[in-house]
Short mmCIF file of C-alpha atoms and ligand atoms in Angstrom, two decimals:
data_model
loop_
_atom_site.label_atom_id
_atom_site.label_comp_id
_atom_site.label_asym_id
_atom_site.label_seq_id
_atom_site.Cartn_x
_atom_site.Cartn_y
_atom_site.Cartn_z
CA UNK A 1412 -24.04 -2.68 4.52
CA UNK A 1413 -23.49 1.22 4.69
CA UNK A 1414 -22.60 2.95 1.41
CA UNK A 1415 -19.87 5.85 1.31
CA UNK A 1416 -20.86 9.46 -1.04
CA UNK A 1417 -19.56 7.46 -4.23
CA UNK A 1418 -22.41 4.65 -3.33
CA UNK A 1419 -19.59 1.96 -2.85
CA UNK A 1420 -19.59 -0.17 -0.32
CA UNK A 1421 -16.36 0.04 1.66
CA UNK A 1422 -15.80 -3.65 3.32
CA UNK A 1423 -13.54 -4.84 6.14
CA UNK A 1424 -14.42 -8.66 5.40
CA UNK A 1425 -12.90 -9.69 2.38
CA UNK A 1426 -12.03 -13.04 2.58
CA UNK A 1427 -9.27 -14.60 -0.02
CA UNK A 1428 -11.39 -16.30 -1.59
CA UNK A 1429 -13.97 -13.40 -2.62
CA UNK A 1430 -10.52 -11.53 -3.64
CA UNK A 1431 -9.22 -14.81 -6.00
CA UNK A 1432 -12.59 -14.63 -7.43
CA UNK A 1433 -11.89 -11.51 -8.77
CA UNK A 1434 -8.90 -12.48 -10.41
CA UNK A 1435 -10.55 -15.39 -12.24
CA UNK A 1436 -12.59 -12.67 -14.30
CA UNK A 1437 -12.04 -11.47 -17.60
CA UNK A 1438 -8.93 -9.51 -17.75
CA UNK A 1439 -10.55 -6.62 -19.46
CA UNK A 1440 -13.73 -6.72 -17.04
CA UNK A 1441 -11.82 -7.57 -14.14
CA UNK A 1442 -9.90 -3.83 -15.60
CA UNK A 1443 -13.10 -1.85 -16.29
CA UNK A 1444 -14.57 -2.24 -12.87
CA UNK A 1445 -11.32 -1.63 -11.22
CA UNK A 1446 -11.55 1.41 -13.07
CA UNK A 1447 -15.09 2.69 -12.88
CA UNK A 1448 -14.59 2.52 -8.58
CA UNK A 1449 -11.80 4.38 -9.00
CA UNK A 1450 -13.04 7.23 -10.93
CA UNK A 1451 -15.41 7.22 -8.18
CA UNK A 1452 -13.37 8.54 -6.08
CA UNK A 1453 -10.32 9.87 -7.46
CA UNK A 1454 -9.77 12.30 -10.52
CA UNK A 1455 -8.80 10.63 -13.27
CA UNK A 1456 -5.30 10.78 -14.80
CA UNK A 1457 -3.85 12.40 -11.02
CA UNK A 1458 -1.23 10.71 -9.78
CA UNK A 1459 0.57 11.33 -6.14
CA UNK A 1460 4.19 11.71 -6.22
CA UNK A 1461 6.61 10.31 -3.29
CA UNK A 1462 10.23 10.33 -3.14
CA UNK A 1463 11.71 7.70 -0.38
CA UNK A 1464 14.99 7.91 0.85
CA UNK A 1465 17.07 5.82 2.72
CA UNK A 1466 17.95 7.60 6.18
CA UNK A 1467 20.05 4.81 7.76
CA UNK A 1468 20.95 1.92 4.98
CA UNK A 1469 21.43 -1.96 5.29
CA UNK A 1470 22.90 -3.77 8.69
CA UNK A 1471 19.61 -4.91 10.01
CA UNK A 1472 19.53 -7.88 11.93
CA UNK A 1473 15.75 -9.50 10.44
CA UNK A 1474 16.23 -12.36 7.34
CA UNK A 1475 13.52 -10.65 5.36
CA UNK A 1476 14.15 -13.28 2.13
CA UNK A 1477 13.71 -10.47 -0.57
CA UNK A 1478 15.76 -7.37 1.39
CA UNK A 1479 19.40 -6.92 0.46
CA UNK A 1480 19.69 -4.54 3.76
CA UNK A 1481 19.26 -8.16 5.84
CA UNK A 1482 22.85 -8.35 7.62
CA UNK A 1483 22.26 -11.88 7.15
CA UNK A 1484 22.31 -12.10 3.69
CA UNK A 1485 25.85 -11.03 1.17
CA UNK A 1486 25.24 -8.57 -0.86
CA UNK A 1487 26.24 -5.32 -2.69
CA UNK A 1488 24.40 -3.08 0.15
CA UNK A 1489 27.22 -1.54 2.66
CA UNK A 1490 25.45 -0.74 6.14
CA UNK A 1491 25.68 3.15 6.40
CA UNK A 1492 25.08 5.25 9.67
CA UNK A 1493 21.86 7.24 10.27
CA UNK A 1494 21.84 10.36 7.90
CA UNK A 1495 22.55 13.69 9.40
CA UNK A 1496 19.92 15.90 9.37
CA UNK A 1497 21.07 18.78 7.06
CA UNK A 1498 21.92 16.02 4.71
CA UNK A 1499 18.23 14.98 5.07
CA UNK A 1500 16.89 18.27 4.70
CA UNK A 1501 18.88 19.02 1.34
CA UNK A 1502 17.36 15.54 -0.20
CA UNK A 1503 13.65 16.70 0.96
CA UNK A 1504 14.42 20.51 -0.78
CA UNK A 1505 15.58 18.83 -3.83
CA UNK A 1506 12.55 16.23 -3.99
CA UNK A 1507 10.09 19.09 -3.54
CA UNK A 1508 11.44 21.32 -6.57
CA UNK A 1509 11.38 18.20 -8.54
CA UNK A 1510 7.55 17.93 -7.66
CA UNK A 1511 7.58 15.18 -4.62
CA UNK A 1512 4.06 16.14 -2.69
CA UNK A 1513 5.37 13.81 -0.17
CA UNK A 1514 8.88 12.78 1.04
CA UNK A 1515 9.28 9.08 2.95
CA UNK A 1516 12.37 8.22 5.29
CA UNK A 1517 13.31 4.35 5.58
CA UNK A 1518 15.46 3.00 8.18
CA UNK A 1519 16.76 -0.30 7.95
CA UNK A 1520 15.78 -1.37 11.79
CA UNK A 1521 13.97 -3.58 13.47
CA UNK A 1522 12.52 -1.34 15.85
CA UNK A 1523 13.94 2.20 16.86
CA UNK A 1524 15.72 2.85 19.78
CA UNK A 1525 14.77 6.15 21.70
CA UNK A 1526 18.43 7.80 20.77
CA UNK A 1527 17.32 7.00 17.12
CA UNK A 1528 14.10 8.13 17.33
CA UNK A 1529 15.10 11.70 18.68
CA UNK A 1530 17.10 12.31 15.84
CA UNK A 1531 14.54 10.46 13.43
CA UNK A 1532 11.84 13.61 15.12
CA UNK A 1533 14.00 16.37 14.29
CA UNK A 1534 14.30 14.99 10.50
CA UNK A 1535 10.23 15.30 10.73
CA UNK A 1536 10.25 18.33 11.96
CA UNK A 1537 12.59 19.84 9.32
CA UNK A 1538 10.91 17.98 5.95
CA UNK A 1539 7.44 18.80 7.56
CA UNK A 1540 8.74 22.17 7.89
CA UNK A 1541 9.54 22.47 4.28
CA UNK A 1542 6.14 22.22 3.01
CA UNK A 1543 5.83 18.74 2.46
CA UNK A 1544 4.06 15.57 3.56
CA UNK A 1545 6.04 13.42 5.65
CA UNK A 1546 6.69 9.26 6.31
CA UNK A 1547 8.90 6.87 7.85
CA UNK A 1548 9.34 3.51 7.63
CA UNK A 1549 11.33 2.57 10.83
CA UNK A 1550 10.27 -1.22 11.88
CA UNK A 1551 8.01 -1.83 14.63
CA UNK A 1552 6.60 0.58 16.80
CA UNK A 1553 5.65 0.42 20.29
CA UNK A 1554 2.64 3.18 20.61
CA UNK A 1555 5.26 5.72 22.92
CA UNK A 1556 7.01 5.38 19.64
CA UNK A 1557 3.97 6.25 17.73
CA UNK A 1558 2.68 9.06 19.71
CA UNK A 1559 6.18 10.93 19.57
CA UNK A 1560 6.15 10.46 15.81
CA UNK A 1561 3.08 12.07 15.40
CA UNK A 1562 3.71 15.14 18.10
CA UNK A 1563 7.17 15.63 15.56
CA UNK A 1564 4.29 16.27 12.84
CA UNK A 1565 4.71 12.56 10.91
CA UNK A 1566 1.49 12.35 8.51
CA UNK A 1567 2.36 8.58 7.56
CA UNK A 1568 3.73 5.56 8.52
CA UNK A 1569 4.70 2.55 6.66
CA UNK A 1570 4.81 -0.85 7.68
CA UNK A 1571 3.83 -3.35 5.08
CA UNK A 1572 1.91 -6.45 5.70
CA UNK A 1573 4.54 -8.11 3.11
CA UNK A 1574 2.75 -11.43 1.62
CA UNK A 1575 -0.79 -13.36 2.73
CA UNK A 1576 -0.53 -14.22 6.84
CA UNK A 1577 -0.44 -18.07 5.11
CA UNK A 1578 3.00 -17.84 3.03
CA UNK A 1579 4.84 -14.88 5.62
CA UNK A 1580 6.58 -17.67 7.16
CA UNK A 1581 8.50 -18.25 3.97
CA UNK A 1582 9.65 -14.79 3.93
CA UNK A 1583 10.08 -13.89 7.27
CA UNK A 1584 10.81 -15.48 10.57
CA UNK A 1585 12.22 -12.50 13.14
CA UNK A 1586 8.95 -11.11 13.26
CA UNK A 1587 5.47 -12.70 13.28
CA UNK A 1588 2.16 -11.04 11.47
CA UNK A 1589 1.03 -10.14 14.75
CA UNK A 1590 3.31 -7.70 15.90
CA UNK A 1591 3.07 -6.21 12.63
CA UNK A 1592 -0.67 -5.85 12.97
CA UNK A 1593 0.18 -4.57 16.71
CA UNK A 1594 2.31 -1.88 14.69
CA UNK A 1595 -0.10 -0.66 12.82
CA UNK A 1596 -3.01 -0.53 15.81
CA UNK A 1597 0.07 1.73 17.34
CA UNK A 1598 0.37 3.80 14.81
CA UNK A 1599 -3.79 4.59 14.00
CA UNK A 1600 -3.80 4.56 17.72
CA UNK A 1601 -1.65 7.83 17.65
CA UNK A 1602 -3.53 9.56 15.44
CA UNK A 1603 -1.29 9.26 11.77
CA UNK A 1604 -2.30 7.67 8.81
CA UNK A 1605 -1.07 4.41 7.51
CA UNK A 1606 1.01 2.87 4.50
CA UNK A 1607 0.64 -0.13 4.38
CA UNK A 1608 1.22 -3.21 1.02
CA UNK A 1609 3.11 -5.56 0.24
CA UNK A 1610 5.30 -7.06 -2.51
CA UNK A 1611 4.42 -9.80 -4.65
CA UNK A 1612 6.31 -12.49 -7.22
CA UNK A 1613 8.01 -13.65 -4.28
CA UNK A 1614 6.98 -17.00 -5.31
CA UNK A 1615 3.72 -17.01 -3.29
CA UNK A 1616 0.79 -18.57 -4.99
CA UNK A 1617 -2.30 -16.56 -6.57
CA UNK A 1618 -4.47 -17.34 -3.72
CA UNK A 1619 -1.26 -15.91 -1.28
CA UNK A 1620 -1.75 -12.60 -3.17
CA UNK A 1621 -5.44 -12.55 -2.87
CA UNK A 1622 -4.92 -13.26 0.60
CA UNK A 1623 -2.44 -9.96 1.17
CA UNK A 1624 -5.45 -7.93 -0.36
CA UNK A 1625 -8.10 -9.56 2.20
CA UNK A 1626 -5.27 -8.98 5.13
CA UNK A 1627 -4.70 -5.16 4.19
CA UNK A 1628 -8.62 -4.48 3.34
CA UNK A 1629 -9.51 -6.37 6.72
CA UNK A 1630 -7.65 -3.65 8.56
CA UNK A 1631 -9.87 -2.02 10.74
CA UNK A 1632 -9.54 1.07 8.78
CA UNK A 1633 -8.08 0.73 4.87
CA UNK A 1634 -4.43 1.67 4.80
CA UNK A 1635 -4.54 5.46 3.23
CA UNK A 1636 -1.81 4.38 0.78
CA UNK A 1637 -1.37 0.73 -0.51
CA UNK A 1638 2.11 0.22 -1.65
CA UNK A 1639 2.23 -2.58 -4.04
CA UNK A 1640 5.80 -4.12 -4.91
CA UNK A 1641 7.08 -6.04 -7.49
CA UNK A 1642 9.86 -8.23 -6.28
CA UNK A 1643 13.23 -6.97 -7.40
CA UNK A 1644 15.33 -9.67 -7.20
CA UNK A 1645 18.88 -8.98 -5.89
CA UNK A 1646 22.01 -11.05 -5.71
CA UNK A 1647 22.72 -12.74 -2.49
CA UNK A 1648 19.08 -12.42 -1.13
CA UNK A 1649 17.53 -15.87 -1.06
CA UNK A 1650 14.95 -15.01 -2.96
CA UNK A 1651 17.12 -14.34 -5.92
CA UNK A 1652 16.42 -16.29 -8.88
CA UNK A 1653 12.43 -16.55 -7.78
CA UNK A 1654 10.60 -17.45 -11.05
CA UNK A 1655 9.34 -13.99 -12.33
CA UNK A 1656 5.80 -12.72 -11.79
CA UNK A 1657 3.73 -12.28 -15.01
CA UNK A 1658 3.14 -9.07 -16.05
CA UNK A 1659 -0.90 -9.38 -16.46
CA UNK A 1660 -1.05 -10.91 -12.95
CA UNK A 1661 0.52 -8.52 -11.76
CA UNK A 1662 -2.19 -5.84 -13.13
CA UNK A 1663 -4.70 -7.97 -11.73
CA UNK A 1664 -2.97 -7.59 -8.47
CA UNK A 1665 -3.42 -3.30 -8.74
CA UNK A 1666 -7.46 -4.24 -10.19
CA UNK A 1667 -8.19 -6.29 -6.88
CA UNK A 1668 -6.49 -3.88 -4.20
CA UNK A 1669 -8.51 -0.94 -6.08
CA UNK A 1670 -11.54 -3.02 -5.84
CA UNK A 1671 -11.32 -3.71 -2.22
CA UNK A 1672 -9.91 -0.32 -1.31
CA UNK A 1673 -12.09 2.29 -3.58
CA UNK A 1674 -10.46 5.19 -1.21
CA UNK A 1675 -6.82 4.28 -0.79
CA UNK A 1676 -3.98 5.08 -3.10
CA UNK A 1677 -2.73 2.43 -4.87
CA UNK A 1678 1.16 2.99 -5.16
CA UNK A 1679 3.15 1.23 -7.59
CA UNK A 1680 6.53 0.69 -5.99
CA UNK A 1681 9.99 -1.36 -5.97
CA UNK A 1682 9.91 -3.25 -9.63
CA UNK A 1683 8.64 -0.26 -11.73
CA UNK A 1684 12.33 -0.12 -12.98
CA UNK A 1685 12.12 -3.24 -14.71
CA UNK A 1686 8.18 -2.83 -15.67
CA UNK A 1687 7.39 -1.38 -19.40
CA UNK A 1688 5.77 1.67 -19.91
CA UNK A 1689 2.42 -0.40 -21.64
CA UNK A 1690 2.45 -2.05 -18.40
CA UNK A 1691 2.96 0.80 -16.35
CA UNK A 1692 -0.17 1.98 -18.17
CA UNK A 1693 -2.08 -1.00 -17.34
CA UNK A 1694 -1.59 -0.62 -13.65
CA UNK A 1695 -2.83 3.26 -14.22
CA UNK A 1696 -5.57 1.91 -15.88
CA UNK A 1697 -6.71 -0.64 -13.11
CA UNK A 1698 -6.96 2.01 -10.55
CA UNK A 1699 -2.73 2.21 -9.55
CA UNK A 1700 -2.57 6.20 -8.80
CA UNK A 1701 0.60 6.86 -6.85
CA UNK A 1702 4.62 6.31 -8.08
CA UNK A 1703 7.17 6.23 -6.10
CA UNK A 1704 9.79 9.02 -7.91
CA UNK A 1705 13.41 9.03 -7.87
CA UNK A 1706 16.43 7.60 -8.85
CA UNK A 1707 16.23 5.11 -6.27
CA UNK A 1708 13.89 3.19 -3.98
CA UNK A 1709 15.84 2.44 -1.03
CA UNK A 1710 18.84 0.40 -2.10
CA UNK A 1711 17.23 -0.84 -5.53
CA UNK A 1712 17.04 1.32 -9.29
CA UNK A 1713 13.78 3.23 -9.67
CA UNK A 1714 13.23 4.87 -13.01
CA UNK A 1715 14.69 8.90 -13.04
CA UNK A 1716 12.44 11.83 -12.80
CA UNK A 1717 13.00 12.80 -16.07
CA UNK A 1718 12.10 9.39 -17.44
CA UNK A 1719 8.54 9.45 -14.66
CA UNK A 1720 8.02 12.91 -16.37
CA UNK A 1721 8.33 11.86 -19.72
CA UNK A 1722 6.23 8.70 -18.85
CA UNK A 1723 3.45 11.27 -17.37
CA UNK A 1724 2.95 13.56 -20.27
CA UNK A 1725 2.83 10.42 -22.98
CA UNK A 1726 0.03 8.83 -20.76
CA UNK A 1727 -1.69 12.22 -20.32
CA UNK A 1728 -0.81 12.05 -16.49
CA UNK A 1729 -0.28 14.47 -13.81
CA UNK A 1730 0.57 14.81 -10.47
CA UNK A 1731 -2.15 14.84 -7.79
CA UNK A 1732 -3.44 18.22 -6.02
CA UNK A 1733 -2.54 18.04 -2.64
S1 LIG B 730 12.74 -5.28 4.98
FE1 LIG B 730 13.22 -3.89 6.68
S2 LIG B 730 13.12 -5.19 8.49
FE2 LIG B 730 13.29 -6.58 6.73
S3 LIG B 730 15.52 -6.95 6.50
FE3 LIG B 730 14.99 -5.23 5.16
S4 LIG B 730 15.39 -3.40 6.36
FE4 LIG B 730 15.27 -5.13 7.79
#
């Protein structure tokens, strides 16, 4: 099997099995050689910084069980009409002084349409404009989509992979794990790179998670970021009330995706609000090396920059050279 520069073997066949397997070791072993591939091929104590904002908020028509933006489900979220763009613009100025290297744009759609889209390429444009990396997260993409995305100067795209292809029909049933595969071929197709992860404590079994890792480090090519998610429960979702995740399985969730993804970021995501520092650390230490930053992660709490900066210099952290 070929070997990349760091001598690690970067796989496309990990089965869930080979991935639960790695769970079942030794917490502190399972840890250290999460750890040693990582230093392989990242500095140390860098972290990347992204803020995420919410361009167009809540209204969408899928049931996603965890998402209060589901106009299915009741809950506090009010649907809100796509952000203007100098609105846009001042939130990507104001993430970049604060130290953002890269500034994501969700939309709560299904899919785009081509009206949408326009103004979704102009909001590129401008944050790209500004200096900084750029990423949407806009539903499903057909690869048109894709290729005007990337000719507006889009870097990333996210579209997460959400739970193990086994358990997705719990969570989801307006989409299928196909088309979200056929997203992602769409957007690698046109030339960007890919976010992809998914959430976990959603009540899916250990094997379930192990089986997300295998899905995501199956991709043809690794996702450049890995967003991993801690459920954050909210009211009115049906997935409120889900018995919560334990914090050490959770770690061993980070360990496994750093194992069988030496080169991708790991990004710790929703749930870091309700996460403690220790843990926090714990996910650092297992090879986690991207935060979301921000007051807010889409429609849920996110800790505040001041309280990520704080965080940072007590763990000896700091952010990532572009
Ligand atoms: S996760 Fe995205 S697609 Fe699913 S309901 Fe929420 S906004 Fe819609």
């Amino acid at each position: 099997m070929p070997k990349d520069a760091a001598g690690d073997t970067i796989r496309h066949d990990w089965t869930a099995d080979e991935i639960a397997a790695l769970y079942e070791l030794p917490f502190a072993e399972l840890v250290f050689r999460a750890q040693a591939i990582h230093r392989r091929h990242f500095a140390p104590g860098e972290v990347q910084l992204s803020t995420l904002l919410s361009i167009k908020t809540g209204g969408c028509p899928e049931d996603c069980a965890y998402c209060p933006q589901s106009a299915r489900y009741d809950t506090d979220v009010k649907a809100e009409k796509l952000m203007d763009l100098a609105a846009v613009l001042n939130e990507a100025r104001a993430a970049k002084a604060a130290g953002a290297q890269r500034f994501c744009m969700g939309a709560a759609w299904r899919e785009p349409k081509d009206h949408e889209l326009d103004r979704v390429c102009a909001m590129v444009e401008g944050v790209k404009a500004l200096g900084l990396e750029t990423c949407a997260t806009l539903g499903m993409l057909t690869a048109d989509q894709a290729a005007r995305l990337k000719g507006a100067g889009l870097d990333y795209y996210n579209h997460n992979l959400d739970t193990s292809p086994e358990f997705y029909g719990e969570i989801i049933t307006t989409r299928d794990y196909r088309e979200r595969l056929d997203t992602l071929g769409n957007v690698r197709a046109a030339g960007m790179k890919v976010c992809c992860g998914g959430i976990v404590g959603m009540g899916e079994s250990r094997l379930d998670r192990a089986g997300l890792i295998a899905a995501l480090a199956s991709l043809p090519v690794h996702p450049e970021s890995v967003p991993i998610n801690l459920l954050v429960q909210v009211e009115g979702t049906p997935l409120a009330g889900t018995e919560k995740l334990d914090d050490i399985e959770f770690v061993r969730t980070i360990a496994a995706a750093r194992i069988a993804m030496p080169k991708s970021m790991v990004r710790l995501s929703a749930g870091r609000e309700e996460m403690s520092e220790a843990m926090q650390a714990l996910c650092f230490l297992a090879g986690a090396n991207s935060i979301f930053c921000g007051p807010r992660l889409l429609t849920t709490p996110n800790p505040g920059r001041d309280a990520d900066r704080e965080m940072m210099a007590r763990l000896g952290l700091s952010p990532m050279a572009r």
